[in-house]
mmCIF file of C-alpha atoms in Angstrom:
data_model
loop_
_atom_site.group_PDB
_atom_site.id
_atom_site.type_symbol
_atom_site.label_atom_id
_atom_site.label_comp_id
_atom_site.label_asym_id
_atom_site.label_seq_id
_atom_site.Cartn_x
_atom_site.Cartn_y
_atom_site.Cartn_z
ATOM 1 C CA UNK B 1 -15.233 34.801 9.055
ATOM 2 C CA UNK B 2 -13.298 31.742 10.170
ATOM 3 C CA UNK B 3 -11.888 28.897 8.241
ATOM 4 C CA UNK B 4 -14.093 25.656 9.168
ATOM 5 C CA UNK B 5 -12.558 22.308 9.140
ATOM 6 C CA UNK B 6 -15.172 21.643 6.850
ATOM 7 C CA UNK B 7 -13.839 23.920 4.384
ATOM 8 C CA UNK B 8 -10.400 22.386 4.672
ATOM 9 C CA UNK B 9 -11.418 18.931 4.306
ATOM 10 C CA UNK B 10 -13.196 20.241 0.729
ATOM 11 C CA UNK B 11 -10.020 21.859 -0.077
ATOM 12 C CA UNK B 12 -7.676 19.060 0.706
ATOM 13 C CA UNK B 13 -9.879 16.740 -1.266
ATOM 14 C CA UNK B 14 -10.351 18.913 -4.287
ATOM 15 C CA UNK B 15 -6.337 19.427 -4.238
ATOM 16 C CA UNK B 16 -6.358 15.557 -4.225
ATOM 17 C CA UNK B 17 -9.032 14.929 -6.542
ATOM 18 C CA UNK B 18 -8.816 17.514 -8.963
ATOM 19 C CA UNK B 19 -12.097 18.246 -9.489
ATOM 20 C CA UNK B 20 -15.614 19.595 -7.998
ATOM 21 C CA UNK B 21 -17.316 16.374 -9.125
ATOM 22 C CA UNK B 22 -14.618 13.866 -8.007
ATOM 23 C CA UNK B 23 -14.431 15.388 -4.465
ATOM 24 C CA UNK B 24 -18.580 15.975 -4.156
ATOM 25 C CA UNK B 25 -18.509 11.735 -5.020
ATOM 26 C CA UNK B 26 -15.721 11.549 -2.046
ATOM 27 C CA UNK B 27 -17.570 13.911 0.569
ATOM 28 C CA UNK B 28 -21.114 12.913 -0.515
ATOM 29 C CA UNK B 29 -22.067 16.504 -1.638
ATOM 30 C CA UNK B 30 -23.134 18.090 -4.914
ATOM 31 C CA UNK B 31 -20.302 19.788 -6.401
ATOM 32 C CA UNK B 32 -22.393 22.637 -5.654
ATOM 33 C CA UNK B 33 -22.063 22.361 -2.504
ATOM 34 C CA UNK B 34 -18.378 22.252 -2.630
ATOM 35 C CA UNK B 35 -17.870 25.048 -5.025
ATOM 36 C CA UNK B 36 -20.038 26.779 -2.000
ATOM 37 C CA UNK B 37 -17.633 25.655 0.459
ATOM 38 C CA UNK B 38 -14.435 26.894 -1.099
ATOM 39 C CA UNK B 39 -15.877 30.099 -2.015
ATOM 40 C CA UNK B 40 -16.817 30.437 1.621
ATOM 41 C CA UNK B 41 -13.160 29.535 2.289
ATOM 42 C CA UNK B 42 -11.761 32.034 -0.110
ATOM 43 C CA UNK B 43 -13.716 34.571 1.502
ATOM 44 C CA UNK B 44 -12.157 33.681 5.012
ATOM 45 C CA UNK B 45 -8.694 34.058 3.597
ATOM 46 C CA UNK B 46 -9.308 37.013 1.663
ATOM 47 C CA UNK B 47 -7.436 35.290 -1.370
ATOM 48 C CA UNK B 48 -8.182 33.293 -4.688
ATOM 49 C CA UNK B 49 -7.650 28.932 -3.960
ATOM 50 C CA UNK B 50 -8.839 28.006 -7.625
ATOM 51 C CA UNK B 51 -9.559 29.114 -10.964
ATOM 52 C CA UNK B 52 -10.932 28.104 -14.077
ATOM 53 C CA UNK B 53 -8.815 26.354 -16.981
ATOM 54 C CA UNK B 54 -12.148 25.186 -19.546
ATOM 55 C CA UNK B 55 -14.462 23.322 -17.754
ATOM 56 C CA UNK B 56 -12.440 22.258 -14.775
ATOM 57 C CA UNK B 57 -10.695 24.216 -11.844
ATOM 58 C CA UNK B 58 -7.043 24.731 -10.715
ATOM 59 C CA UNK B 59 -5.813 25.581 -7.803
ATOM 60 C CA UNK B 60 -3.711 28.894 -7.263
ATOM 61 C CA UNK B 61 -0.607 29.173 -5.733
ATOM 62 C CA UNK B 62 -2.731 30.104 -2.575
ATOM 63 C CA UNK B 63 -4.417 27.441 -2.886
ATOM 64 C CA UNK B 64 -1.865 25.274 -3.071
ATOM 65 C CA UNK B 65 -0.146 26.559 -0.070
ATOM 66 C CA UNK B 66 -3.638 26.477 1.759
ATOM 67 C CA UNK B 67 -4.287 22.600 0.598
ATOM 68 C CA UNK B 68 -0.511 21.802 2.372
ATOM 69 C CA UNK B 69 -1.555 23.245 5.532
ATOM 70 C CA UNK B 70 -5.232 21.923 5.351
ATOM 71 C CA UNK B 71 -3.718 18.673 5.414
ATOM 72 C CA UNK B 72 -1.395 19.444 8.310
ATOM 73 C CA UNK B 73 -4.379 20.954 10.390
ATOM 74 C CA UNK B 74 -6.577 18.240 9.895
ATOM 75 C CA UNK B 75 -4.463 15.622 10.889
ATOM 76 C CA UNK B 76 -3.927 17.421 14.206
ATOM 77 C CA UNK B 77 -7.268 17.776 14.953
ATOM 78 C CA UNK B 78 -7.573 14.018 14.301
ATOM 79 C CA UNK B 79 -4.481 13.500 16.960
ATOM 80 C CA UNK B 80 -5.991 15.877 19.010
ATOM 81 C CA UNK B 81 -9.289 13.715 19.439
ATOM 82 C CA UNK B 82 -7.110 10.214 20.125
ATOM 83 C CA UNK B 83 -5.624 11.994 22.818
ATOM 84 C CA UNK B 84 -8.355 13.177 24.271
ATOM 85 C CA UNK B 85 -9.944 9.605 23.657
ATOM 86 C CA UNK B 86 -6.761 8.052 25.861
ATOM 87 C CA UNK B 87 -6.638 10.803 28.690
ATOM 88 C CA UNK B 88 -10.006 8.495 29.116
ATOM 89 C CA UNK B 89 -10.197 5.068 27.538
ATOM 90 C CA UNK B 90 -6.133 4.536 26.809
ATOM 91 C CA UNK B 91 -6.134 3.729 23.161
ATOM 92 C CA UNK B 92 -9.543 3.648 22.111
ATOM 93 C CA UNK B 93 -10.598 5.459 18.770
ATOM 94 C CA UNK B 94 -11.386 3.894 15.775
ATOM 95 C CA UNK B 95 -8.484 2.542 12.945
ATOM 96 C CA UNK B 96 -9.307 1.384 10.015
ATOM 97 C CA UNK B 97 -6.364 -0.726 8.650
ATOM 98 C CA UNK B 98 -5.922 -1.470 4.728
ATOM 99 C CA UNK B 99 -4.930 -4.765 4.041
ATOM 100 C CA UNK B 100 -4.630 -7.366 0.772
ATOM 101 C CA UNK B 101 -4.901 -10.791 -0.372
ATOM 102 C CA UNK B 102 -2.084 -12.276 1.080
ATOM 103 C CA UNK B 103 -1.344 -9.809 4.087
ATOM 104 C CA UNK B 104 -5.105 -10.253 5.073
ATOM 105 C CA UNK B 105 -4.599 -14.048 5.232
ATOM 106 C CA UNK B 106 -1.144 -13.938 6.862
ATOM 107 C CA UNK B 107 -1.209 -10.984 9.001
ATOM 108 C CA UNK B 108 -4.182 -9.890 9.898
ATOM 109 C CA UNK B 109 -5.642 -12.596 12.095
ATOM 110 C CA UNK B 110 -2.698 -11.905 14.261
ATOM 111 C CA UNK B 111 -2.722 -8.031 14.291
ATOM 112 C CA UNK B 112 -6.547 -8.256 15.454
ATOM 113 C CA UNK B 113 -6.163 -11.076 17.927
ATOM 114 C CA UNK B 114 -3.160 -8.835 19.593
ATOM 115 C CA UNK B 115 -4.797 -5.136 19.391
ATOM 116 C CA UNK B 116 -7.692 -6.901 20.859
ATOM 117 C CA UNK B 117 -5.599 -8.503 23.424
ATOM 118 C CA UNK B 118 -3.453 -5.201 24.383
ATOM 119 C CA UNK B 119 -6.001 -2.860 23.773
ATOM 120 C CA UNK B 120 -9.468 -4.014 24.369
ATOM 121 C CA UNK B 121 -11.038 -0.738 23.621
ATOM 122 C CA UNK B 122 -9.409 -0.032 20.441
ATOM 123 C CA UNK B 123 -11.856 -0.397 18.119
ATOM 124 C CA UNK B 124 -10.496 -1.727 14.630
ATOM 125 C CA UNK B 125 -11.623 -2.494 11.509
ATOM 126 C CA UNK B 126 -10.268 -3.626 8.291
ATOM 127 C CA UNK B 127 -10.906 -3.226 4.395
ATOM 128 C CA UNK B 128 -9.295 -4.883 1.474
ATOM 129 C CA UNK B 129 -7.541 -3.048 -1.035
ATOM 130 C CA UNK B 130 -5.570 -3.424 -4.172
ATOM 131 C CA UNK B 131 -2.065 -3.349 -3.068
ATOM 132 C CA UNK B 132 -1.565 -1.040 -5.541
ATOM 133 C CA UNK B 133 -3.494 1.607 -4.162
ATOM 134 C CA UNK B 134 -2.498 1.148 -0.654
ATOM 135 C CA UNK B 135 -0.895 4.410 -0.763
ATOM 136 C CA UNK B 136 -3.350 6.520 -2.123
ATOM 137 C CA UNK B 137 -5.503 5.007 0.043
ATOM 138 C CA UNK B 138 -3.897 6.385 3.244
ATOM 139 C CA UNK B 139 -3.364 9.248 1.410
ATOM 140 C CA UNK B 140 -6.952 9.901 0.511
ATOM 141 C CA UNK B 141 -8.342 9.090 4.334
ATOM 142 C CA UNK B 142 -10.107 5.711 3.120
ATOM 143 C CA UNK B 143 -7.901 3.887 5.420
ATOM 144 C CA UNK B 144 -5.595 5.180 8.219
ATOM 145 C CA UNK B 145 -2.821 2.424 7.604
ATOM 146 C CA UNK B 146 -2.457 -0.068 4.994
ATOM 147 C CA UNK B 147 -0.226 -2.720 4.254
ATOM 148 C CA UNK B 148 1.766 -2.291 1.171
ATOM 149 C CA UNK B 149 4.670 -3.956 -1.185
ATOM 150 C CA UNK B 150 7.529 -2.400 -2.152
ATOM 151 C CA UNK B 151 9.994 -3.366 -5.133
ATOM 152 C CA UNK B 152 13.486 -2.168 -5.001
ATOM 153 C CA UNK B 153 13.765 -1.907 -9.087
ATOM 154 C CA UNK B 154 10.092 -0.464 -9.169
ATOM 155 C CA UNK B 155 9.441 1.513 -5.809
ATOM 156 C CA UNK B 156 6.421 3.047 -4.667
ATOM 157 C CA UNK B 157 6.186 6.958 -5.525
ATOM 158 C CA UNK B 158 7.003 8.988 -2.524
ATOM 159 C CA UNK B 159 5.354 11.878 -1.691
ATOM 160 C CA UNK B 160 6.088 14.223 1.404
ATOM 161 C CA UNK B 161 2.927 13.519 2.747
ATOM 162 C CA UNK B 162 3.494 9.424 3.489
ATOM 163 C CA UNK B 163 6.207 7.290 4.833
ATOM 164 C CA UNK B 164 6.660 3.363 4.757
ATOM 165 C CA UNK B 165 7.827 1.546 7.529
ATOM 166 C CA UNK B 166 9.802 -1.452 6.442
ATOM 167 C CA UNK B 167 8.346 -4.900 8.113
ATOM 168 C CA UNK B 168 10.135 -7.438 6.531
ATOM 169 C CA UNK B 169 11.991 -7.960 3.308
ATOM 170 C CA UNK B 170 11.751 -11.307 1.078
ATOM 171 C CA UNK B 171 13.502 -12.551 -1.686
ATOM 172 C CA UNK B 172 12.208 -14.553 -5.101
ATOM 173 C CA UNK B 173 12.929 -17.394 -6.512
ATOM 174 C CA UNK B 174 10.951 -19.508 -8.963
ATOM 175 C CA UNK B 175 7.951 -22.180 -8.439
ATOM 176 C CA UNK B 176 7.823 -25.153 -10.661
ATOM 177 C CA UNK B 177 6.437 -28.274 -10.828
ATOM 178 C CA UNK B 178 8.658 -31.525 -10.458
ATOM 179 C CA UNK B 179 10.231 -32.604 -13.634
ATOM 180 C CA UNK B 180 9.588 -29.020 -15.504
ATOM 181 C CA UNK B 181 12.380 -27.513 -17.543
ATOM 182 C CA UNK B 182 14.144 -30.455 -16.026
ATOM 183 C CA UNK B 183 14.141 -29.665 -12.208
ATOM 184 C CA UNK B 184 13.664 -32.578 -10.171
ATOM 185 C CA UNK B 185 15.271 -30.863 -6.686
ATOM 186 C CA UNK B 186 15.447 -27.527 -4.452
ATOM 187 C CA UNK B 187 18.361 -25.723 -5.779
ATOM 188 C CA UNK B 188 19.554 -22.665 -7.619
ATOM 189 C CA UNK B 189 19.866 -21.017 -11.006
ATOM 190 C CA UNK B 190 20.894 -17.797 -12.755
ATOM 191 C CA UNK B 191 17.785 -16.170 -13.708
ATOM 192 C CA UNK B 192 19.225 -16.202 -17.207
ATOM 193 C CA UNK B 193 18.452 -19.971 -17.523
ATOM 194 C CA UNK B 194 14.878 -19.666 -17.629
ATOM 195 C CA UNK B 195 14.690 -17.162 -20.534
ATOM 196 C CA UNK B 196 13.407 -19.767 -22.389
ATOM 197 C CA UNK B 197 10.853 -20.826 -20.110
ATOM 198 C CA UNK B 198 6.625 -20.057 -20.191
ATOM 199 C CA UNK B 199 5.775 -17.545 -17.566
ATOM 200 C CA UNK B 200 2.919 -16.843 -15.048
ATOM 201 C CA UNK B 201 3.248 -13.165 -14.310
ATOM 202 C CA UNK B 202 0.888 -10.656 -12.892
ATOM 203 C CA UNK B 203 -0.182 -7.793 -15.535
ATOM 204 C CA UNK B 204 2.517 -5.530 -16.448
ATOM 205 C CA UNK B 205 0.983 -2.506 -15.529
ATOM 206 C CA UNK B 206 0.720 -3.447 -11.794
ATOM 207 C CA UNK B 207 4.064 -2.939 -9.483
ATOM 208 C CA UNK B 208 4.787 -6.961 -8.956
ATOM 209 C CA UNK B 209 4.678 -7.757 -12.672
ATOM 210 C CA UNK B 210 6.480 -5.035 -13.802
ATOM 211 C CA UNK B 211 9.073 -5.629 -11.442
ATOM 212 C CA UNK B 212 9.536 -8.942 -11.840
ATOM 213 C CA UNK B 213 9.812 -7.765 -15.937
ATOM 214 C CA UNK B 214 12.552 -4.999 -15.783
ATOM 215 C CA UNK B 215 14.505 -8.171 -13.792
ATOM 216 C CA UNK B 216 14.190 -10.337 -16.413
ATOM 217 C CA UNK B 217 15.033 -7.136 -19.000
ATOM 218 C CA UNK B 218 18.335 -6.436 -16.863
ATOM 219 C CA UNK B 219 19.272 -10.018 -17.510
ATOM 220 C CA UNK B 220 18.670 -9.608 -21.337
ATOM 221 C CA UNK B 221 15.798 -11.439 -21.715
ATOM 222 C CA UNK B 222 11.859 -10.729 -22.129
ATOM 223 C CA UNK B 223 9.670 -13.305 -20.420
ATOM 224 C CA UNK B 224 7.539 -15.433 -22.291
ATOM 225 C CA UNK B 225 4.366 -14.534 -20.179
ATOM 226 C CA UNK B 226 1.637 -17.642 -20.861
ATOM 227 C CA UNK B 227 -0.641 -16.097 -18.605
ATOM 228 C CA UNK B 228 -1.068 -12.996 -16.922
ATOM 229 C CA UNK B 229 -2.380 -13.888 -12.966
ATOM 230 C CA UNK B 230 -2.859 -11.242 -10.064
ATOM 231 C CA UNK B 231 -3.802 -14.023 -7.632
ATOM 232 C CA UNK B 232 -1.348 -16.101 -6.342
ATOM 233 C CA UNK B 233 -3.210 -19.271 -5.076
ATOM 234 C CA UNK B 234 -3.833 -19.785 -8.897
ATOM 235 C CA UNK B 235 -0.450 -18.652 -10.340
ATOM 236 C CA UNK B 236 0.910 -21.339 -7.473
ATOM 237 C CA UNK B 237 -1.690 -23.797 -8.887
ATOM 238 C CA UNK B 238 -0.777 -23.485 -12.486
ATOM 239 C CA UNK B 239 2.952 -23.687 -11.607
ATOM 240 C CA UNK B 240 2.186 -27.044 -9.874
ATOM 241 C CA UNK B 241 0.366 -28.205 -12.703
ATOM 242 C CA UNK B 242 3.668 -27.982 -15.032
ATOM 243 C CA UNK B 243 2.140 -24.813 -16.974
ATOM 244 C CA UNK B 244 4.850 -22.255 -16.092
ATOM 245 C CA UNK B 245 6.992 -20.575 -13.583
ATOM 246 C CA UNK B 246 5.792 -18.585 -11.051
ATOM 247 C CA UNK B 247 8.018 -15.859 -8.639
ATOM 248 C CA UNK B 248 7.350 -17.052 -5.589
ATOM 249 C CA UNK B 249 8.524 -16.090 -1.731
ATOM 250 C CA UNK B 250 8.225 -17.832 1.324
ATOM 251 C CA UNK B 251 5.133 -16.350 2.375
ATOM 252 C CA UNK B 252 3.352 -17.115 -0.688
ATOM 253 C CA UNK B 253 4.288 -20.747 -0.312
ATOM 254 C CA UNK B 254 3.438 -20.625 3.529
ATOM 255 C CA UNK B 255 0.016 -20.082 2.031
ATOM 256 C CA UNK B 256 -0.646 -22.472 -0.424
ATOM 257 C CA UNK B 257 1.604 -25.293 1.121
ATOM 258 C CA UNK B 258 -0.427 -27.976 -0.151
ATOM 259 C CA UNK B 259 0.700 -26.784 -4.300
ATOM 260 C CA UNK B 260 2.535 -29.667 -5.410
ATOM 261 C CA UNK B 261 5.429 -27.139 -6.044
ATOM 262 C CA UNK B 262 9.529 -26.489 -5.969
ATOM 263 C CA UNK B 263 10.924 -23.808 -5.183
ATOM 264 C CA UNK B 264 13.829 -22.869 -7.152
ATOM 265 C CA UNK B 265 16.664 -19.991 -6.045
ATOM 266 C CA UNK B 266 17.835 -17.121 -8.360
ATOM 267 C CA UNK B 267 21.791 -16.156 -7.873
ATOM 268 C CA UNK B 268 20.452 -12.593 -8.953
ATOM 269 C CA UNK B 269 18.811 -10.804 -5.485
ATOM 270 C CA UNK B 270 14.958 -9.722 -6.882
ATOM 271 C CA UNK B 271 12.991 -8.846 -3.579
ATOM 272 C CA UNK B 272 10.331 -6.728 -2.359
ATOM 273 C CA UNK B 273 9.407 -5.231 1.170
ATOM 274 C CA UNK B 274 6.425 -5.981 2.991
ATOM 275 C CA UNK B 275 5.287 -2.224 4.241
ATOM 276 C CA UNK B 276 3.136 -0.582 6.647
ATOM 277 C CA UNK B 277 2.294 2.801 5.305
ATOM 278 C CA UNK B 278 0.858 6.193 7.299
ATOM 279 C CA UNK B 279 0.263 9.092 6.955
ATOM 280 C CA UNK B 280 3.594 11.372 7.815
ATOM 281 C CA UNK B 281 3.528 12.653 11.370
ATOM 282 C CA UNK B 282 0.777 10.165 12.094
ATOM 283 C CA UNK B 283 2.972 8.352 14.661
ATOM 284 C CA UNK B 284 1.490 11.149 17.206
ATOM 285 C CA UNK B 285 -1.731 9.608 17.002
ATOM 286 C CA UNK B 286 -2.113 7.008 20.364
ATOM 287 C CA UNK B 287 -4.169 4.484 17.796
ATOM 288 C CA UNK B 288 -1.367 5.118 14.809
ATOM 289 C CA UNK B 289 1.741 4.112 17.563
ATOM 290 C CA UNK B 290 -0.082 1.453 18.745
ATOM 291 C CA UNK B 291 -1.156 -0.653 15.922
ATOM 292 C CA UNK B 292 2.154 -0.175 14.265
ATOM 293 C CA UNK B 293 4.171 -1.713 17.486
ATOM 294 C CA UNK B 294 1.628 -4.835 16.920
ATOM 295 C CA UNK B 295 1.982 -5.308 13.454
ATOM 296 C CA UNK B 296 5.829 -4.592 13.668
ATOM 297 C CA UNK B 297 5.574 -7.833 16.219
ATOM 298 C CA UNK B 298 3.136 -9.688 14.154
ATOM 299 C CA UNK B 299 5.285 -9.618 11.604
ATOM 300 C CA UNK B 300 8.804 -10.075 12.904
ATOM 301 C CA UNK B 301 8.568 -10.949 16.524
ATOM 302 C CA UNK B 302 12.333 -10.598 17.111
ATOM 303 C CA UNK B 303 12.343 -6.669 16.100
ATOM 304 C CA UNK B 304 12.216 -3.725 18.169
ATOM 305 C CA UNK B 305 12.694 -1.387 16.037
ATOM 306 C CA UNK B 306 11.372 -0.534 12.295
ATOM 307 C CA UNK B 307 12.886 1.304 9.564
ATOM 308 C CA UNK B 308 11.219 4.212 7.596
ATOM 309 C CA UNK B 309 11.540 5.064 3.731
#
């Protein structure tokens, strides 16, 4: 007996998932079913993939080793149908590109209006996703890119199996309304001065707002968060309305340019990087290439080249 590239795909998802229920929910099987499928694909391979620790399942060291590969196989099959696609139709299979709030606003009308423009066959799509899970995301198969951030003093994990292609990197600085804490004008301040100030921060647990706290905590201070905001049309707004400070970059004031706002500069460097993440060794797929050219464009026109981390 064969392996199947059914098999592999329950395999891959169970080493993902962790368990026979989680990956049934991903596949739309029963998790028996599954447990069928990977008993099937032990019995191809003549060796144990998982084993029983209490009520859940483990993979083996075989399994593990199997999983790695599964991953590798499958994503050649998928670059093997693209390229079959283009012999035909150029690039023409379907990409499904994760975006988020502000990247969706921004960015995506321009990605879509130039894949549709350079490609007319290419047939994309896009979903929204917490920016937070971007990565798992593409890691998981929900999307095949995604747009992602990335802090410097809280990075996103790395695993071997994705890579992040830098698109542009921005720096913070404060957004306050005229008059607060005594700022009247543009200018700049060490980050220091506003440990005394009220503060509109995402939740701590997500990447942004626990960024933005260990830069605060390297400058001795704690924030005084007043309220804890993901979105940042209504962090902007509450800023403007003299009820905090808000970190702010120049694309989040490109999109809410009418928030009676100033922006203030921070002598200390806190950034993040706007990413595009894949799948590792994706860049052989015609549709992968392709869409990351045109958002590498979209984003900075100028570049010709883009870095991965």
């Amino acid at each position: 007996m064969n392996m199947s590239l059914a098999h592999l795909v329950a395999l891959r998802e169970l080493a993902r998932r962790g368990t026979m229920v989680a990956v049934a929910e991903e596949l739309g099987y029963t998790a028996g079913a599954v447990s069928q499928q990977i008993a099937a694909l032990e019995k191809a391979v003549g060796s144990r993939l998982v084993t029983r620790v209490g009520r859940n399942v483990v993979l083996t060291d075989s399994g593990t080793v199997l999983a790695e590969h599964a991953v590798k196989i499958l994503s050649a099959e998928q670059s093997a149908l693209d390229a079959l696609r283009a012999v035909h139709d150029d690039v023409a299979a379907p990409l499904l590109l994760g975006t988020f709030g502000s990247t969706a606003a921004a960015l995506l009308p321009p990605v879509v209006a130039a894949a549709q423009r350079k490609y007319p066959h290419l047939a994309l799509s896009s979903r929204e996703l917490d920016v937070d899970e971007a990565a798992t995301a593409v890691q998981r198969g929900q999307v095949d890119v995604a747009f992602g951030l990335d802090y410097p003093n809280s990075p996103m994990p790395r695993t071997p199996d994705i890579e992040m292609i830098t698109l542009r990197s921005e720096r913070f600085g404060l957004a306050v309304s005229s008059g607060a804490y005594g700022i009247r004008t543009e200018g700049t301040i060490d980050l220091r001065e506003a440990a005394e100030w009220n503060w509109i921060l995402p939740p701590a647990e997500t990447q942004f707002g626990r960024a933005v706290r260990i830069a605060c905590r390297q400058e001795g201070f704690e924030p005084i968060v007043r309220h804890e905001i993901v979105d940042t049309a209504v962090s902007l707004a509450l800023a403007g309305k003299g009820l905090g400070a808000a970190p702010v970059t120049d694309m989040m004031i490109r999109l809410n340019s009418s928030v009676p706002i100033i922006r203030v500069d921070l002598e200390q460097e806190i950034g993040r990087r706007i990413v595009l993440i894949r799948l590792a060794g994706s860049e052989t797929r015609p549709t992968v290439r392709a869409i990351t050219d045109i958002v590498r464009a979209a984003v900075d026109p100028a570049s010709t080249t883009a870095e991965k981390i």
